[in-house]
Amino acid sequence: MPKTSLESGWPPALAFQQFRRRGTLEHRVTSPTDRELLMAIARQDRAAFEALCRRFGHRLFGFLVCRAPNQEAEELVQEVMLTVWTRAASYNPALAAPSTWIFTIARNKAIDRARKRMRPQVDPHDPSLVPSPAVPNPDQHVVMMEWGHHIDAAMRELPEPQRVVVNAAYAEDRSMREIAEQQGVPVGTVKSRMRLAMKSLRLYFQRQGGPDAH
Amino acid sequence: MPIEHHPLPEHLAEYAAGVGEIGVDLVVACHATLCPTCRAEIEAMEQLGGAMAERGANEHRAGPPGSVEAATSSFDMDALVGKTLRAVDRLPVQVPVQAGGPGGGVLGPVFPAPLRAYLPAPSDIAWRRVLPGAARFDLEVPGHRGPPMHLKKLQPGLRIPQHGHRGQEFDLVLQGGIKDHTRARVFDRGDLSYADASTEHALSILPGEECITFSVAEASVEASHWLARMLYRKAGW
Ligand SMILES: [Zn+2]
């Protein structure tokens, strides 16, 4: 097997497992998975980083150019990829597919740009931070779900008014107040729909058995 | 002691969607600094936004030619890769924040980082005494038009008589503790006391430490007794 920079750090058992799952040798060598690329980037592998940039560049640009003029969208793509580089080590495969994780970063960048201000965020280096327990409790495990694989099915299960609210907030970046105006209902109604939607989405993923089920 | 009183799911959802107001966003970010459970919840909700963004991007690619396609066709991948790799080389080495560093001091860890960004150094906080045993500091955020934000500093043992609320009020406890006599609850560091127009309660500050809260209030409180009402008005609560 020709050695690429990506494979240098693999534990043999894991590499073999990956190889078995992918089936063919060519496929394994020519196209590492997104997850493999992220793991290599976590070890500061520049070749893997370049490969990931090339794989996601167009899609990220397509998403961001709907929210910012061309030039700014290009800068945002670059910012997203820089964040991927600095945070790759904290990527948690139990929580999200690599592409979902990358698009979450992109979405947050787009939001900050629209608000012209950084959203207040938890600082992982904050001395005030209360660390997460080493073993997540069972309740917490429930929320560690992979939206990416189930999002359409989960959304279809929501009653129409709840689906509209979730979609307006998460896909159209609208505030509760804006949604209330758009829908002609009180803000309290929008909030309770959001609350019910979050509850149903959680239950849905709980029924799916979380990320380990698929 | 584990945190028992969390933000409501819609506040977490609004924060995660990135559509909340700065005051409540600050409350949520500070609570999440102290509460790993809510932090995980927010992360999961943010992935929902990411999944929807990803779906949108894939649909654009599959869809008929349009303005997005025109824009993406002008996209220069090699230039992006080159610029990004050069930027990676210029990245500064991450230096972890030190307890007691800038904006720290003895009170450093009391205020979580998201809030420290909006505060002067703890020794420079100009506390304004509003009642015996109670002081307040108003946060000024340029361009902010949402509900006002402030810190409260309350003496141990202080009793706050029965009162109602004209709007939503968030009180995040950062030091010391509060007992809610009406709802029979205790709020410690990291706990969030949420009140709205339907909440009427009497409080007292737990003995021991001074209690410090970060508060966001849509409207002033409405004391149930005329004397307390007069006091509150004077205090500007
Ligand atoms: Zn919490």
Short mmCIF file of C-alpha atoms and ligand atoms in Angstrom, two decimals:
data_model
loop_
_atom_site.label_atom_id
_atom_site.label_comp_id
_atom_site.label_asym_id
_atom_site.label_seq_id
_atom_site.Cartn_x
_atom_site.Cartn_y
_atom_site.Cartn_z
CA MET A 1 0.00 0.00 0.00
CA PRO A 2 1.58 3.33 -0.99
CA LYS A 3 2.07 5.54 2.01
CA THR A 4 0.48 8.96 1.96
CA SER A 5 0.97 11.62 4.58
CA LEU A 6 -2.50 10.79 5.82
CA GLU A 7 -1.67 7.25 6.73
CA SER A 8 1.52 7.87 8.61
CA GLY A 9 -0.13 8.23 11.98
CA TRP A 10 -2.82 5.54 11.77
CA PRO A 11 -2.97 2.75 14.29
CA PRO A 12 -2.83 -0.39 12.10
CA ALA A 13 -6.05 -1.90 13.47
CA LEU A 14 -8.02 1.23 12.74
CA ALA A 15 -6.50 1.60 9.28
CA PHE A 16 -7.48 -1.99 8.51
CA GLN A 17 -11.01 -1.42 9.73
CA GLN A 18 -11.31 1.64 7.50
CA PHE A 19 -9.89 -0.33 4.62
CA ARG A 20 -12.37 -3.14 5.11
CA ARG A 21 -15.31 -0.80 5.28
CA ARG A 22 -14.38 1.03 2.10
CA GLY A 23 -13.89 -2.22 0.18
CA THR A 24 -11.35 -1.38 -2.50
CA LEU A 25 -7.74 -0.42 -2.16
CA GLU A 26 -7.91 2.33 -4.80
CA HIS A 27 -10.79 4.01 -3.10
CA ARG A 28 -9.01 3.91 0.23
CA VAL A 29 -5.84 5.47 -1.15
CA THR A 30 -7.29 8.06 -3.49
CA SER A 31 -10.13 9.36 -1.33
CA PRO A 32 -9.83 9.40 2.42
CA THR A 33 -13.11 10.07 4.19
CA ASP A 34 -13.91 13.50 5.60
CA ARG A 35 -13.40 12.07 9.05
CA GLU A 36 -9.97 10.72 8.17
CA LEU A 37 -9.02 14.12 6.80
CA LEU A 38 -10.19 15.84 10.00
CA MET A 39 -8.21 13.44 12.16
CA ALA A 40 -5.12 14.13 10.10
CA ILE A 41 -5.74 17.89 10.32
CA ALA A 42 -5.92 17.53 14.09
CA ARG A 43 -2.29 16.35 13.82
CA GLN A 44 -1.58 19.51 11.76
CA ASP A 45 -1.31 17.64 8.44
CA ARG A 46 -1.25 20.35 5.77
CA ALA A 47 -1.87 17.98 2.85
CA ALA A 48 -5.05 16.77 4.52
CA PHE A 49 -6.06 20.37 5.16
CA GLU A 50 -5.60 21.29 1.53
CA ALA A 51 -7.63 18.25 0.46
CA LEU A 52 -10.47 19.23 2.79
CA CYS A 53 -10.40 22.85 1.55
CA ARG A 54 -10.75 21.60 -2.02
CA ARG A 55 -13.53 19.21 -1.05
CA PHE A 56 -15.66 21.80 0.78
CA GLY A 57 -14.65 25.10 -0.81
CA HIS A 58 -17.38 25.26 -3.46
CA ARG A 59 -20.20 24.09 -1.22
CA LEU A 60 -19.21 26.50 1.56
CA PHE A 61 -18.93 29.33 -0.92
CA GLY A 62 -22.37 28.45 -2.35
CA PHE A 63 -23.86 28.64 1.13
CA LEU A 64 -22.07 31.83 2.18
CA VAL A 65 -22.56 33.75 -1.07
CA CYS A 66 -26.31 33.72 -0.38
CA ARG A 67 -25.58 35.68 2.78
CA ALA A 68 -22.72 37.96 1.80
CA PRO A 69 -21.30 39.64 -1.33
CA ASN A 70 -18.76 37.63 -3.36
CA GLN A 71 -15.57 39.02 -1.87
CA GLU A 72 -16.80 38.71 1.73
CA ALA A 73 -18.12 35.21 1.08
CA GLU A 74 -14.63 34.21 -0.08
CA GLU A 75 -13.12 35.66 3.08
CA LEU A 76 -15.70 33.79 5.16
CA VAL A 77 -14.83 30.49 3.46
CA GLN A 78 -11.23 31.14 4.44
CA GLU A 79 -12.26 31.94 8.03
CA VAL A 80 -14.31 28.75 8.20
CA MET A 81 -11.38 26.66 7.02
CA LEU A 82 -9.02 28.38 9.48
CA THR A 83 -11.42 27.52 12.28
CA VAL A 84 -11.49 23.93 11.03
CA TRP A 85 -7.68 23.91 11.24
CA THR A 86 -7.56 25.26 14.80
CA ARG A 87 -10.46 23.19 16.14
CA ALA A 88 -10.07 19.89 14.30
CA ALA A 89 -8.74 18.28 17.48
CA SER A 90 -11.99 19.06 19.28
CA TYR A 91 -14.19 17.52 16.55
CA ASN A 92 -16.37 14.86 18.15
CA PRO A 93 -17.52 12.18 15.69
CA ALA A 94 -20.23 11.05 18.14
CA LEU A 95 -21.93 14.42 17.82
CA ALA A 96 -22.02 15.15 14.11
CA ALA A 97 -20.85 14.08 10.68
CA PRO A 98 -17.75 16.06 9.60
CA SER A 99 -19.73 17.94 6.95
CA THR A 100 -22.39 18.94 9.50
CA TRP A 101 -19.67 20.12 11.87
CA ILE A 102 -18.05 22.21 9.13
CA PHE A 103 -21.37 23.74 8.08
CA THR A 104 -22.15 24.54 11.72
CA ILE A 105 -18.96 26.62 11.81
CA ALA A 106 -19.95 28.26 8.51
CA ARG A 107 -23.41 29.07 9.80
CA ASN A 108 -22.00 30.63 12.97
CA LYS A 109 -19.63 32.78 10.89
CA ALA A 110 -22.53 33.91 8.70
CA ILE A 111 -24.57 34.82 11.79
CA ASP A 112 -21.74 36.84 13.34
CA ARG A 113 -21.31 38.70 10.08
CA ALA A 114 -25.03 39.49 9.83
CA ARG A 115 -25.07 40.76 13.42
CA LYS A 116 -21.84 42.74 12.90
CA ARG A 117 -20.81 41.47 16.29
CA MET A 118 -19.53 38.21 17.70
CA ARG A 119 -22.27 36.30 19.45
CA PRO A 120 -21.29 35.82 23.11
CA GLN A 121 -19.71 32.37 23.20
CA VAL A 122 -18.31 29.95 25.72
CA ASP A 123 -14.52 30.23 25.77
CA PRO A 124 -12.97 26.76 26.16
CA HIS A 125 -9.92 28.36 27.85
CA ASP A 126 -12.02 30.30 30.37
CA PRO A 127 -10.79 29.64 33.94
CA SER A 128 -14.48 29.90 34.99
CA LEU A 129 -15.44 26.97 32.74
CA VAL A 130 -16.94 23.97 34.53
CA PRO A 131 -15.57 21.01 32.55
CA SER A 132 -17.86 18.35 31.12
CA PRO A 133 -17.88 15.08 33.03
CA ALA A 134 -15.49 12.53 31.52
CA VAL A 135 -18.36 10.07 30.97
CA PRO A 136 -21.48 11.82 29.75
CA ASN A 137 -24.56 10.90 31.73
CA PRO A 138 -27.23 8.91 29.84
CA ASP A 139 -29.51 11.93 29.47
CA GLN A 140 -26.73 13.88 27.87
CA HIS A 141 -25.96 11.07 25.50
CA VAL A 142 -29.46 11.46 24.12
CA VAL A 143 -28.69 14.91 22.77
CA MET A 144 -25.42 13.74 21.23
CA MET A 145 -27.16 12.94 18.02
CA GLU A 146 -26.29 13.12 14.43
CA TRP A 147 -28.73 15.50 12.87
CA GLY A 148 -27.26 15.17 9.43
CA HIS A 149 -28.52 11.67 8.76
CA HIS A 150 -32.00 12.18 10.15
CA ILE A 151 -32.85 15.79 9.66
CA ASP A 152 -35.46 15.41 6.94
CA ALA A 153 -37.26 12.52 8.59
CA ALA A 154 -37.20 14.27 11.96
CA MET A 155 -38.56 17.51 10.51
CA ARG A 156 -41.34 15.65 8.70
CA GLU A 157 -42.56 14.35 12.06
CA LEU A 158 -43.18 17.87 13.36
CA PRO A 159 -46.63 19.41 13.05
CA GLU A 160 -46.66 22.10 10.36
CA PRO A 161 -46.65 25.17 12.68
CA GLN A 162 -43.62 23.84 14.59
CA ARG A 163 -41.78 22.94 11.41
CA VAL A 164 -42.32 26.47 10.11
CA VAL A 165 -40.82 27.98 13.29
CA VAL A 166 -37.75 25.71 13.32
CA ASN A 167 -37.17 26.32 9.63
CA ALA A 168 -37.52 30.11 9.93
CA ALA A 169 -35.09 30.26 12.86
CA TYR A 170 -32.49 27.76 11.66
CA ALA A 171 -32.68 28.03 7.89
CA GLU A 172 -33.72 31.67 7.46
CA ASP A 173 -32.02 33.15 10.57
CA ARG A 174 -35.19 34.87 11.77
CA SER A 175 -35.68 35.99 15.38
CA MET A 176 -38.71 34.86 17.36
CA ARG A 177 -40.13 38.36 17.03
CA GLU A 178 -39.73 38.36 13.25
CA ILE A 179 -41.32 34.93 13.00
CA ALA A 180 -44.24 36.12 15.13
CA GLU A 181 -44.81 39.10 12.82
CA GLN A 182 -44.49 36.98 9.71
CA GLN A 183 -46.95 34.39 11.04
CA GLY A 184 -49.30 36.90 12.64
CA VAL A 185 -49.17 35.17 16.04
CA PRO A 186 -47.94 36.37 19.46
CA VAL A 187 -44.25 35.91 20.32
CA GLY A 188 -45.30 33.61 23.16
CA THR A 189 -46.90 31.25 20.64
CA VAL A 190 -43.72 31.12 18.56
CA LYS A 191 -41.69 30.36 21.68
CA SER A 192 -43.97 27.56 22.79
CA ARG A 193 -43.90 26.07 19.26
CA MET A 194 -40.11 26.19 19.38
CA ARG A 195 -40.13 24.56 22.80
CA LEU A 196 -42.45 21.77 21.61
CA ALA A 197 -40.43 21.29 18.44
CA MET A 198 -37.18 20.90 20.39
CA LYS A 199 -38.87 18.39 22.66
CA SER A 200 -40.19 16.33 19.73
CA LEU A 201 -36.85 16.45 17.92
CA ARG A 202 -35.12 15.17 21.05
CA LEU A 203 -37.64 12.38 21.42
CA TYR A 204 -37.22 11.49 17.77
CA PHE A 205 -33.48 11.09 18.14
CA GLN A 206 -33.95 9.22 21.38
CA ARG A 207 -36.13 6.70 19.50
CA GLN A 208 -33.45 6.39 16.82
CA GLY A 209 -31.10 5.37 19.61
CA GLY A 210 -28.62 8.18 19.10
CA PRO A 211 -25.59 8.25 16.82
CA ASP A 212 -24.52 4.67 17.50
CA ALA A 213 -27.66 3.21 16.00
CA HIS A 214 -26.84 3.66 12.33
CA MET B 1 -23.39 21.22 43.81
CA PRO B 2 -24.85 20.55 40.37
CA ILE B 3 -26.79 23.35 38.72
CA GLU B 4 -30.54 22.82 39.04
CA HIS B 5 -32.10 25.79 37.33
CA HIS B 6 -31.45 26.09 33.61
CA PRO B 7 -32.57 28.39 30.81
CA LEU B 8 -35.81 27.33 29.08
CA PRO B 9 -35.36 25.22 25.92
CA GLU B 10 -36.59 28.07 23.72
CA HIS B 11 -33.86 30.34 25.11
CA LEU B 12 -31.23 27.73 24.31
CA ALA B 13 -32.78 27.20 20.87
CA GLU B 14 -32.85 30.92 20.13
CA TYR B 15 -29.23 31.23 21.19
CA ALA B 16 -28.18 28.21 19.14
CA ALA B 17 -30.04 29.49 16.08
CA GLY B 18 -28.08 32.74 16.46
CA VAL B 19 -31.23 34.85 16.49
CA GLY B 20 -31.37 35.85 20.17
CA GLU B 21 -30.83 39.27 21.72
CA ILE B 22 -27.46 40.07 23.23
CA GLY B 23 -28.71 40.18 26.84
CA VAL B 24 -30.29 36.74 26.85
CA ASP B 25 -27.43 35.42 24.69
CA LEU B 26 -25.00 36.60 27.39
CA VAL B 27 -27.08 34.92 30.10
CA VAL B 28 -27.10 31.68 28.08
CA ALA B 29 -23.36 31.81 27.25
CA CYS B 30 -22.45 32.49 30.91
CA HIS B 31 -24.77 29.74 32.16
CA ALA B 32 -23.35 27.33 29.56
CA THR B 33 -19.82 28.14 30.81
CA LEU B 34 -20.91 26.86 34.23
CA CYS B 35 -23.31 24.12 33.06
CA PRO B 36 -21.92 21.26 30.91
CA THR B 37 -25.44 19.86 30.36
CA CYS B 38 -26.72 23.00 28.64
CA ARG B 39 -23.42 23.35 26.80
CA ALA B 40 -23.97 19.92 25.23
CA GLU B 41 -27.59 20.77 24.48
CA ILE B 42 -26.58 23.98 22.70
CA GLU B 43 -23.94 22.16 20.72
CA ALA B 44 -26.52 19.64 19.55
CA MET B 45 -28.94 22.42 18.58
CA GLU B 46 -26.16 24.24 16.69
CA GLN B 47 -25.55 21.05 14.72
CA LEU B 48 -29.21 21.22 13.71
CA GLY B 49 -28.47 24.63 12.17
CA GLY B 50 -25.35 23.18 10.53
CA ALA B 51 -27.30 20.24 9.11
CA MET B 52 -29.91 22.59 7.66
CA ALA B 53 -27.20 24.84 6.19
CA GLU B 54 -25.54 21.78 4.63
CA ARG B 55 -28.83 20.60 3.16
CA GLY B 56 -29.41 24.08 1.71
CA ALA B 57 -25.93 24.11 0.14
CA ASN B 58 -26.45 20.67 -1.42
CA GLU B 59 -29.84 21.70 -2.82
CA HIS B 60 -28.29 24.77 -4.45
CA ARG B 61 -25.74 22.57 -6.14
CA ALA B 62 -28.37 20.18 -7.43
CA GLY B 63 -30.80 22.90 -8.44
CA PRO B 64 -31.19 24.66 -11.83
CA PRO B 65 -28.60 27.25 -12.90
CA GLY B 66 -29.12 30.58 -11.15
CA SER B 67 -27.34 33.43 -9.45
CA VAL B 68 -25.63 31.15 -6.93
CA GLU B 69 -24.20 29.06 -9.76
CA ALA B 70 -23.02 32.19 -11.55
CA ALA B 71 -21.29 33.34 -8.36
CA THR B 72 -19.72 29.97 -7.60
CA SER B 73 -18.38 29.67 -11.15
CA SER B 74 -16.22 32.72 -10.51
CA PHE B 75 -14.90 31.11 -7.35
CA ASP B 76 -11.15 30.56 -7.55
CA MET B 77 -10.30 27.42 -5.59
CA ASP B 78 -6.53 27.64 -6.05
CA ALA B 79 -6.48 31.22 -4.79
CA LEU B 80 -8.55 30.24 -1.76
CA VAL B 81 -6.32 27.28 -0.92
CA GLY B 82 -3.20 29.40 -1.29
CA LYS B 83 -4.54 32.20 0.90
CA THR B 84 -5.82 29.81 3.53
CA LEU B 85 -2.54 27.92 3.79
CA ARG B 86 -0.63 31.19 4.12
CA ALA B 87 -3.07 32.26 6.85
CA VAL B 88 -2.47 28.98 8.68
CA ASP B 89 1.25 29.80 8.74
CA ARG B 90 0.54 33.18 10.29
CA LEU B 91 -1.73 31.84 13.06
CA PRO B 92 -0.55 32.89 16.53
CA VAL B 93 0.16 30.23 19.11
CA GLN B 94 -2.85 29.81 21.42
CA VAL B 95 -2.19 31.12 24.90
CA PRO B 96 -4.71 29.94 27.49
CA VAL B 97 -6.34 32.67 29.60
CA GLN B 98 -4.86 32.81 33.07
CA ALA B 99 -7.05 33.07 36.16
CA GLY B 100 -6.40 36.46 37.68
CA GLY B 101 -5.05 37.77 34.38
CA PRO B 102 -6.41 40.84 32.59
CA GLY B 103 -9.98 41.43 33.72
CA GLY B 104 -9.37 38.85 36.41
CA GLY B 105 -8.04 39.63 39.86
CA VAL B 106 -9.75 38.09 42.85
CA LEU B 107 -13.13 38.32 41.09
CA GLY B 108 -11.76 36.97 37.79
CA PRO B 109 -13.37 33.55 37.82
CA VAL B 110 -16.65 34.96 39.21
CA PHE B 111 -17.50 36.49 35.83
CA PRO B 112 -17.47 33.99 32.95
CA ALA B 113 -15.51 35.07 29.85
CA PRO B 114 -18.52 36.08 27.70
CA LEU B 115 -19.49 38.63 30.37
CA ARG B 116 -15.91 39.77 31.09
CA ALA B 117 -15.79 41.03 27.51
CA TYR B 118 -18.36 43.67 28.47
CA LEU B 119 -17.04 44.56 31.95
CA PRO B 120 -14.26 46.82 33.16
CA ALA B 121 -11.65 45.28 35.47
CA PRO B 122 -13.46 44.09 38.63
CA SER B 123 -11.86 46.85 40.74
CA ASP B 124 -13.17 49.45 38.28
CA ILE B 125 -16.80 48.33 38.41
CA ALA B 126 -18.64 51.45 39.61
CA TRP B 127 -21.23 49.85 41.89
CA ARG B 128 -24.14 52.18 42.59
CA ARG B 129 -25.83 51.69 45.97
CA VAL B 130 -29.59 51.57 45.39
CA LEU B 131 -30.89 50.31 48.74
CA PRO B 132 -29.23 49.43 52.02
CA GLY B 133 -27.46 46.15 51.23
CA ALA B 134 -28.02 46.34 47.47
CA ALA B 135 -25.82 47.79 44.73
CA ARG B 136 -26.11 47.74 40.99
CA PHE B 137 -23.96 48.25 37.90
CA ASP B 138 -25.53 48.94 34.50
CA LEU B 139 -23.87 47.42 31.46
CA GLU B 140 -23.44 49.76 28.54
CA VAL B 141 -23.32 47.99 25.19
CA PRO B 142 -23.05 50.39 22.22
CA GLY B 143 -25.94 50.01 19.81
CA HIS B 144 -27.86 47.70 22.13
CA ARG B 145 -31.61 48.26 22.05
CA GLY B 146 -32.88 45.15 23.87
CA PRO B 147 -33.82 44.79 27.55
CA PRO B 148 -31.28 46.50 29.86
CA MET B 149 -28.53 44.43 31.48
CA HIS B 150 -27.02 44.95 34.90
CA LEU B 151 -25.08 43.33 37.70
CA LYS B 152 -26.55 43.20 41.21
CA LYS B 153 -24.57 42.88 44.44
CA LEU B 154 -26.70 41.89 47.42
CA GLN B 155 -25.72 41.59 51.06
CA PRO B 156 -26.05 38.19 52.76
CA GLY B 157 -29.31 37.93 54.69
CA LEU B 158 -30.99 40.70 52.69
CA ARG B 159 -34.76 40.16 52.35
CA ILE B 160 -36.53 41.18 49.16
CA PRO B 161 -40.29 41.50 49.83
CA GLN B 162 -43.03 39.94 47.70
CA HIS B 163 -43.05 41.40 44.18
CA GLY B 164 -44.30 40.73 40.66
CA HIS B 165 -42.79 41.42 37.21
CA ARG B 166 -44.01 43.41 34.24
CA GLY B 167 -41.90 41.46 31.76
CA GLN B 168 -39.30 38.71 31.49
CA GLU B 169 -36.47 38.82 34.00
CA PHE B 170 -33.33 36.67 34.01
CA ASP B 171 -31.10 36.56 37.10
CA LEU B 172 -28.01 34.40 36.73
CA VAL B 173 -26.32 33.80 40.09
CA LEU B 174 -22.53 34.21 39.82
CA GLN B 175 -21.63 34.24 43.51
CA GLY B 176 -23.43 33.47 46.78
CA GLY B 177 -27.03 32.32 46.67
CA ILE B 178 -30.69 33.33 46.68
CA LYS B 179 -33.62 31.65 48.36
CA ASP B 180 -37.01 31.99 46.71
CA HIS B 181 -39.50 31.63 49.55
CA THR B 182 -42.59 31.55 47.34
CA ARG B 183 -41.34 28.90 44.91
CA ALA B 184 -39.34 27.07 47.63
CA ARG B 185 -36.13 27.00 45.58
CA VAL B 186 -32.51 27.85 46.16
CA PHE B 187 -30.36 29.40 43.44
CA ASP B 188 -26.57 28.92 43.66
CA ARG B 189 -23.70 29.83 41.32
CA GLY B 190 -24.70 29.02 37.75
CA ASP B 191 -28.41 28.73 38.53
CA LEU B 192 -30.75 30.88 36.49
CA SER B 193 -33.84 32.38 38.07
CA TYR B 194 -36.37 33.18 35.37
CA ALA B 195 -39.44 35.27 36.10
CA ASP B 196 -42.16 36.72 33.91
CA ALA B 197 -45.49 38.50 34.35
CA SER B 198 -46.94 35.39 35.99
CA THR B 199 -44.22 35.23 38.69
CA GLU B 200 -44.73 36.79 42.09
CA HIS B 201 -42.20 35.93 44.77
CA ALA B 202 -40.37 36.93 47.96
CA LEU B 203 -36.61 36.36 48.11
CA SER B 204 -33.78 36.41 50.59
CA ILE B 205 -30.03 36.33 50.09
CA LEU B 206 -28.36 33.26 51.62
CA PRO B 207 -26.02 33.91 54.54
CA GLY B 208 -22.26 33.78 53.91
CA GLU B 209 -21.00 35.47 50.77
CA GLU B 210 -22.27 38.58 49.03
CA CYS B 211 -24.54 37.54 46.20
CA ILE B 212 -23.67 38.72 42.68
CA THR B 213 -26.05 38.24 39.77
CA PHE B 214 -26.02 39.10 36.10
CA SER B 215 -29.52 40.27 35.27
CA VAL B 216 -31.52 41.10 32.19
CA ALA B 217 -34.91 42.65 32.83
CA GLU B 218 -37.49 43.78 30.28
CA ALA B 219 -39.25 45.99 32.83
CA SER B 220 -39.04 47.09 36.43
CA VAL B 221 -40.50 44.86 39.14
CA GLU B 222 -43.82 45.62 40.80
CA ALA B 223 -43.76 45.27 44.58
CA SER B 224 -46.89 43.87 46.15
CA HIS B 225 -46.76 46.12 49.23
CA TRP B 226 -46.98 49.92 48.84
CA LEU B 227 -43.96 50.58 51.04
CA ALA B 228 -41.77 48.12 49.13
CA ARG B 229 -43.17 49.58 45.92
CA MET B 230 -41.93 53.01 46.98
CA LEU B 231 -38.51 51.61 47.86
CA TYR B 232 -38.18 49.74 44.57
CA ARG B 233 -39.15 52.84 42.62
CA LYS B 234 -36.54 54.84 44.45
CA ALA B 235 -34.00 52.13 43.74
CA GLY B 236 -34.97 52.10 40.07
CA TRP B 237 -35.77 48.36 40.04
ZN ZN C 1 -27.95 24.36 32.37
#
